[in-house]
Amino acid sequence: MEATVHRLWIWLVVVLTGSAIGVFLGNLVVESMTK
Amino acid sequence: MGALAAVEVGAVGFAAALTCLYHGMREVMVSNGGFCASGGPYQINPGQVCDSGVAWLTFGGVFAGLFFAGVLAFATYRYDKDISGLPLLLWAALFGALGWNFIELGFDPPATMSGAVGWIICGIVFWLMALGGLIPGLIMLFNSFRQAARPQAERSLFSEPLVRADVNVQAAAPPQSTVATPEFIDPVTGERHGGDGA
């Protein structure tokens, strides 16, 4: 399967948005565990 | 589409695990001076007793981070095997985030600590390790994009033979008929060949 720029940009956006959501969820976990 | 969903799950999980590890480590550094213990047969200094929540955050962050990094890397490979550099970037994220804890708390240590030069040294080492992953990781990812942007004809460079013989068979000289010399004297034996006497 040949890579295309379009596919790579989709991947990058998914990874970056996923990371942002993960940091948000991680902070929620930290708050609940340290209270 | 399934691979892309797994990429999302891996990214969310890794980032959440790294956030937990980051805060767990930071809490131990601020509250306990950087190390703590609990349980076992030894008497533990009250200032060094682990908070159970922090211990869970730290250990859970490590193992969950490893697991989700694997999910993310595998899903990325399944989505598009030409994407490279991701594991190095995850490495850089890990050591960059934890190195920031060392650097920041090294320069601004908790009130209970007299000095934290060791943390600054650890932070510099962590950031050097992070740079060792960040720079090649970004280069590899950039190259993935550059390769994908090339036209198909250019990318097939190595699928064809690189060298071909440039011989025009039609234009080659016709084979010459051998013409017997009328006479040949062998320089070694001195025998006479050909000619009328052969």
JSON list of C-alpha atoms in Angstrom, two decimals, chain B residues 56-152:
[
{"chain": "B", "resi": 56, "resn": "TRP", "atom": "CA", "xyz": [-0.69, 3.68, 41.57]},
{"chain": "B", "resi": 57, "resn": "LEU", "atom": "CA", "xyz": [-0.29, 6.68, 39.31]},
{"chain": "B", "resi": 58, "resn": "THR", "atom": "CA", "xyz": [3.43, 6.05, 38.86]},
{"chain": "B", "resi": 59, "resn": "PHE", "atom": "CA", "xyz": [3.40, 2.30, 38.32]},
{"chain": "B", "resi": 60, "resn": "GLY", "atom": "CA", "xyz": [0.14, 2.37, 36.40]},
{"chain": "B", "resi": 61, "resn": "GLY", "atom": "CA", "xyz": [1.54, 5.14, 34.22]},
{"chain": "B", "resi": 62, "resn": "VAL", "atom": "CA", "xyz": [4.65, 3.12, 33.38]},
{"chain": "B", "resi": 63, "resn": "PHE", "atom": "CA", "xyz": [2.90, -0.10, 32.42]},
{"chain": "B", "resi": 64, "resn": "ALA", "atom": "CA", "xyz": [-0.09, 1.52, 30.75]},
{"chain": "B", "resi": 65, "resn": "GLY", "atom": "CA", "xyz": [2.29, 3.76, 28.84]},
{"chain": "B", "resi": 66, "resn": "LEU", "atom": "CA", "xyz": [4.26, 0.77, 27.54]},
{"chain": "B", "resi": 67, "resn": "PHE", "atom": "CA", "xyz": [1.06, -1.01, 26.57]},
{"chain": "B", "resi": 68, "resn": "PHE", "atom": "CA", "xyz": [-0.50, 1.93, 24.74]},
{"chain": "B", "resi": 69, "resn": "ALA", "atom": "CA", "xyz": [2.80, 2.83, 23.05]},
{"chain": "B", "resi": 70, "resn": "GLY", "atom": "CA", "xyz": [2.73, -0.69, 21.63]},
{"chain": "B", "resi": 71, "resn": "VAL", "atom": "CA", "xyz": [-0.89, -0.28, 20.53]},
{"chain": "B", "resi": 72, "resn": "LEU", "atom": "CA", "xyz": [-0.09, 3.05, 18.87]},
{"chain": "B", "resi": 73, "resn": "ALA", "atom": "CA", "xyz": [3.01, 1.75, 17.09]},
{"chain": "B", "resi": 74, "resn": "PHE", "atom": "CA", "xyz": [1.28, -1.42, 15.87]},
{"chain": "B", "resi": 75, "resn": "ALA", "atom": "CA", "xyz": [-1.85, 0.42, 14.75]},
{"chain": "B", "resi": 76, "resn": "THR", "atom": "CA", "xyz": [0.27, 2.98, 12.91]},
{"chain": "B", "resi": 77, "resn": "TYR", "atom": "CA", "xyz": [2.08, 0.18, 11.09]},
{"chain": "B", "resi": 78, "resn": "ARG", "atom": "CA", "xyz": [-1.23, -1.40, 10.15]},
{"chain": "B", "resi": 79, "resn": "TYR", "atom": "CA", "xyz": [-2.60, 1.94, 8.97]},
{"chain": "B", "resi": 80, "resn": "ASP", "atom": "CA", "xyz": [0.39, 2.79, 6.82]},
{"chain": "B", "resi": 81, "resn": "LYS", "atom": "CA", "xyz": [3.70, 0.97, 6.99]},
{"chain": "B", "resi": 82, "resn": "ASP", "atom": "CA", "xyz": [5.52, 3.91, 5.38]},
{"chain": "B", "resi": 83, "resn": "ILE", "atom": "CA", "xyz": [5.11, 6.09, 8.49]},
{"chain": "B", "resi": 84, "resn": "SER", "atom": "CA", "xyz": [8.36, 6.01, 10.43]},
{"chain": "B", "resi": 85, "resn": "GLY", "atom": "CA", "xyz": [9.86, 7.74, 13.46]},
{"chain": "B", "resi": 86, "resn": "LEU", "atom": "CA", "xyz": [6.89, 7.30, 15.83]},
{"chain": "B", "resi": 87, "resn": "PRO", "atom": "CA", "xyz": [8.67, 5.17, 18.51]},
{"chain": "B", "resi": 88, "resn": "LEU", "atom": "CA", "xyz": [11.47, 7.73, 18.68]},
{"chain": "B", "resi": 89, "resn": "LEU", "atom": "CA", "xyz": [8.95, 10.52, 19.19]},
{"chain": "B", "resi": 90, "resn": "LEU", "atom": "CA", "xyz": [7.24, 8.56, 22.00]},
{"chain": "B", "resi": 91, "resn": "TRP", "atom": "CA", "xyz": [10.67, 8.13, 23.59]},
{"chain": "B", "resi": 92, "resn": "ALA", "atom": "CA", "xyz": [11.25, 11.88, 23.29]},
{"chain": "B", "resi": 93, "resn": "ALA", "atom": "CA", "xyz": [7.84, 12.65, 24.84]},
{"chain": "B", "resi": 94, "resn": "LEU", "atom": "CA", "xyz": [8.59, 10.39, 27.81]},
{"chain": "B", "resi": 95, "resn": "PHE", "atom": "CA", "xyz": [12.05, 11.73, 28.61]},
{"chain": "B", "resi": 96, "resn": "GLY", "atom": "CA", "xyz": [11.13, 15.31, 27.73]},
{"chain": "B", "resi": 97, "resn": "ALA", "atom": "CA", "xyz": [8.18, 15.35, 30.14]},
{"chain": "B", "resi": 98, "resn": "LEU", "atom": "CA", "xyz": [10.01, 13.66, 33.01]},
{"chain": "B", "resi": 99, "resn": "GLY", "atom": "CA", "xyz": [13.10, 15.78, 32.37]},
{"chain": "B", "resi": 100, "resn": "TRP", "atom": "CA", "xyz": [10.97, 18.89, 32.76]},
{"chain": "B", "resi": 101, "resn": "ASN", "atom": "CA", "xyz": [10.05, 17.73, 36.29]},
{"chain": "B", "resi": 102, "resn": "PHE", "atom": "CA", "xyz": [13.72, 17.38, 37.16]},
{"chain": "B", "resi": 103, "resn": "ILE", "atom": "CA", "xyz": [14.70, 20.73, 35.64]},
{"chain": "B", "resi": 104, "resn": "GLU", "atom": "CA", "xyz": [11.84, 22.76, 37.10]},
{"chain": "B", "resi": 105, "resn": "LEU", "atom": "CA", "xyz": [11.98, 21.28, 40.59]},
{"chain": "B", "resi": 106, "resn": "GLY", "atom": "CA", "xyz": [15.78, 21.31, 40.44]},
{"chain": "B", "resi": 107, "resn": "PHE", "atom": "CA", "xyz": [15.84, 25.07, 40.01]},
{"chain": "B", "resi": 108, "resn": "ASP", "atom": "CA", "xyz": [12.88, 25.61, 42.35]},
{"chain": "B", "resi": 109, "resn": "PRO", "atom": "CA", "xyz": [13.14, 22.78, 44.90]},
{"chain": "B", "resi": 110, "resn": "PRO", "atom": "CA", "xyz": [10.49, 22.08, 47.57]},
{"chain": "B", "resi": 111, "resn": "ALA", "atom": "CA", "xyz": [10.88, 23.94, 50.87]},
{"chain": "B", "resi": 112, "resn": "THR", "atom": "CA", "xyz": [11.95, 20.74, 52.66]},
{"chain": "B", "resi": 113, "resn": "MET", "atom": "CA", "xyz": [15.02, 20.36, 50.46]},
{"chain": "B", "resi": 114, "resn": "SER", "atom": "CA", "xyz": [18.24, 22.32, 50.86]},
{"chain": "B", "resi": 115, "resn": "GLY", "atom": "CA", "xyz": [19.49, 21.80, 47.31]},
{"chain": "B", "resi": 116, "resn": "ALA", "atom": "CA", "xyz": [18.65, 19.84, 44.21]},
{"chain": "B", "resi": 117, "resn": "VAL", "atom": "CA", "xyz": [21.73, 19.89, 41.99]},
{"chain": "B", "resi": 118, "resn": "GLY", "atom": "CA", "xyz": [21.28, 16.17, 41.37]},
{"chain": "B", "resi": 119, "resn": "TRP", "atom": "CA", "xyz": [17.84, 16.80, 39.90]},
{"chain": "B", "resi": 120, "resn": "ILE", "atom": "CA", "xyz": [19.25, 19.41, 37.52]},
{"chain": "B", "resi": 121, "resn": "ILE", "atom": "CA", "xyz": [21.88, 16.93, 36.34]},
{"chain": "B", "resi": 122, "resn": "CYS", "atom": "CA", "xyz": [19.18, 14.27, 35.91]},
{"chain": "B", "resi": 123, "resn": "GLY", "atom": "CA", "xyz": [17.04, 16.75, 33.99]},
{"chain": "B", "resi": 124, "resn": "ILE", "atom": "CA", "xyz": [19.88, 17.63, 31.61]},
{"chain": "B", "resi": 125, "resn": "VAL", "atom": "CA", "xyz": [20.57, 13.91, 31.00]},
{"chain": "B", "resi": 126, "resn": "PHE", "atom": "CA", "xyz": [16.86, 13.24, 30.42]},
{"chain": "B", "resi": 127, "resn": "TRP", "atom": "CA", "xyz": [16.59, 16.11, 27.95]},
{"chain": "B", "resi": 128, "resn": "LEU", "atom": "CA", "xyz": [19.68, 14.95, 26.09]},
{"chain": "B", "resi": 129, "resn": "MET", "atom": "CA", "xyz": [18.07, 11.50, 25.83]},
{"chain": "B", "resi": 130, "resn": "ALA", "atom": "CA", "xyz": [14.86, 13.13, 24.65]},
{"chain": "B", "resi": 131, "resn": "LEU", "atom": "CA", "xyz": [16.77, 15.09, 21.99]},
{"chain": "B", "resi": 132, "resn": "GLY", "atom": "CA", "xyz": [18.37, 11.85, 20.84]},
{"chain": "B", "resi": 133, "resn": "GLY", "atom": "CA", "xyz": [14.89, 10.61, 19.96]},
{"chain": "B", "resi": 134, "resn": "LEU", "atom": "CA", "xyz": [13.28, 13.90, 18.94]},
{"chain": "B", "resi": 135, "resn": "ILE", "atom": "CA", "xyz": [15.70, 14.93, 16.19]},
{"chain": "B", "resi": 136, "resn": "PRO", "atom": "CA", "xyz": [15.92, 11.62, 14.27]},
{"chain": "B", "resi": 137, "resn": "GLY", "atom": "CA", "xyz": [12.20, 11.00, 14.93]},
{"chain": "B", "resi": 138, "resn": "LEU", "atom": "CA", "xyz": [11.19, 14.31, 13.35]},
{"chain": "B", "resi": 139, "resn": "ILE", "atom": "CA", "xyz": [13.57, 13.76, 10.44]},
{"chain": "B", "resi": 140, "resn": "MET", "atom": "CA", "xyz": [12.13, 10.30, 9.79]},
{"chain": "B", "resi": 141, "resn": "LEU", "atom": "CA", "xyz": [8.55, 11.58, 10.01]},
{"chain": "B", "resi": 142, "resn": "PHE", "atom": "CA", "xyz": [9.38, 14.49, 7.71]},
{"chain": "B", "resi": 143, "resn": "ASN", "atom": "CA", "xyz": [10.93, 12.05, 5.24]},
{"chain": "B", "resi": 144, "resn": "SER", "atom": "CA", "xyz": [7.75, 9.95, 5.35]},
{"chain": "B", "resi": 145, "resn": "PHE", "atom": "CA", "xyz": [5.75, 12.99, 4.26]},
{"chain": "B", "resi": 146, "resn": "ARG", "atom": "CA", "xyz": [8.31, 13.92, 1.61]},
{"chain": "B", "resi": 147, "resn": "GLN", "atom": "CA", "xyz": [8.34, 10.41, 0.17]},
{"chain": "B", "resi": 148, "resn": "ALA", "atom": "CA", "xyz": [4.56, 10.33, 0.06]},
{"chain": "B", "resi": 149, "resn": "ALA", "atom": "CA", "xyz": [4.47, 13.68, -1.74]},
{"chain": "B", "resi": 150, "resn": "ARG", "atom": "CA", "xyz": [6.67, 12.45, -4.59]},
{"chain": "B", "resi": 151, "resn": "PRO", "atom": "CA", "xyz": [5.04, 11.42, -7.84]},
{"chain": "B", "resi": 152, "resn": "GLN", "atom": "CA", "xyz": [4.67, 7.71, -8.39]}
]
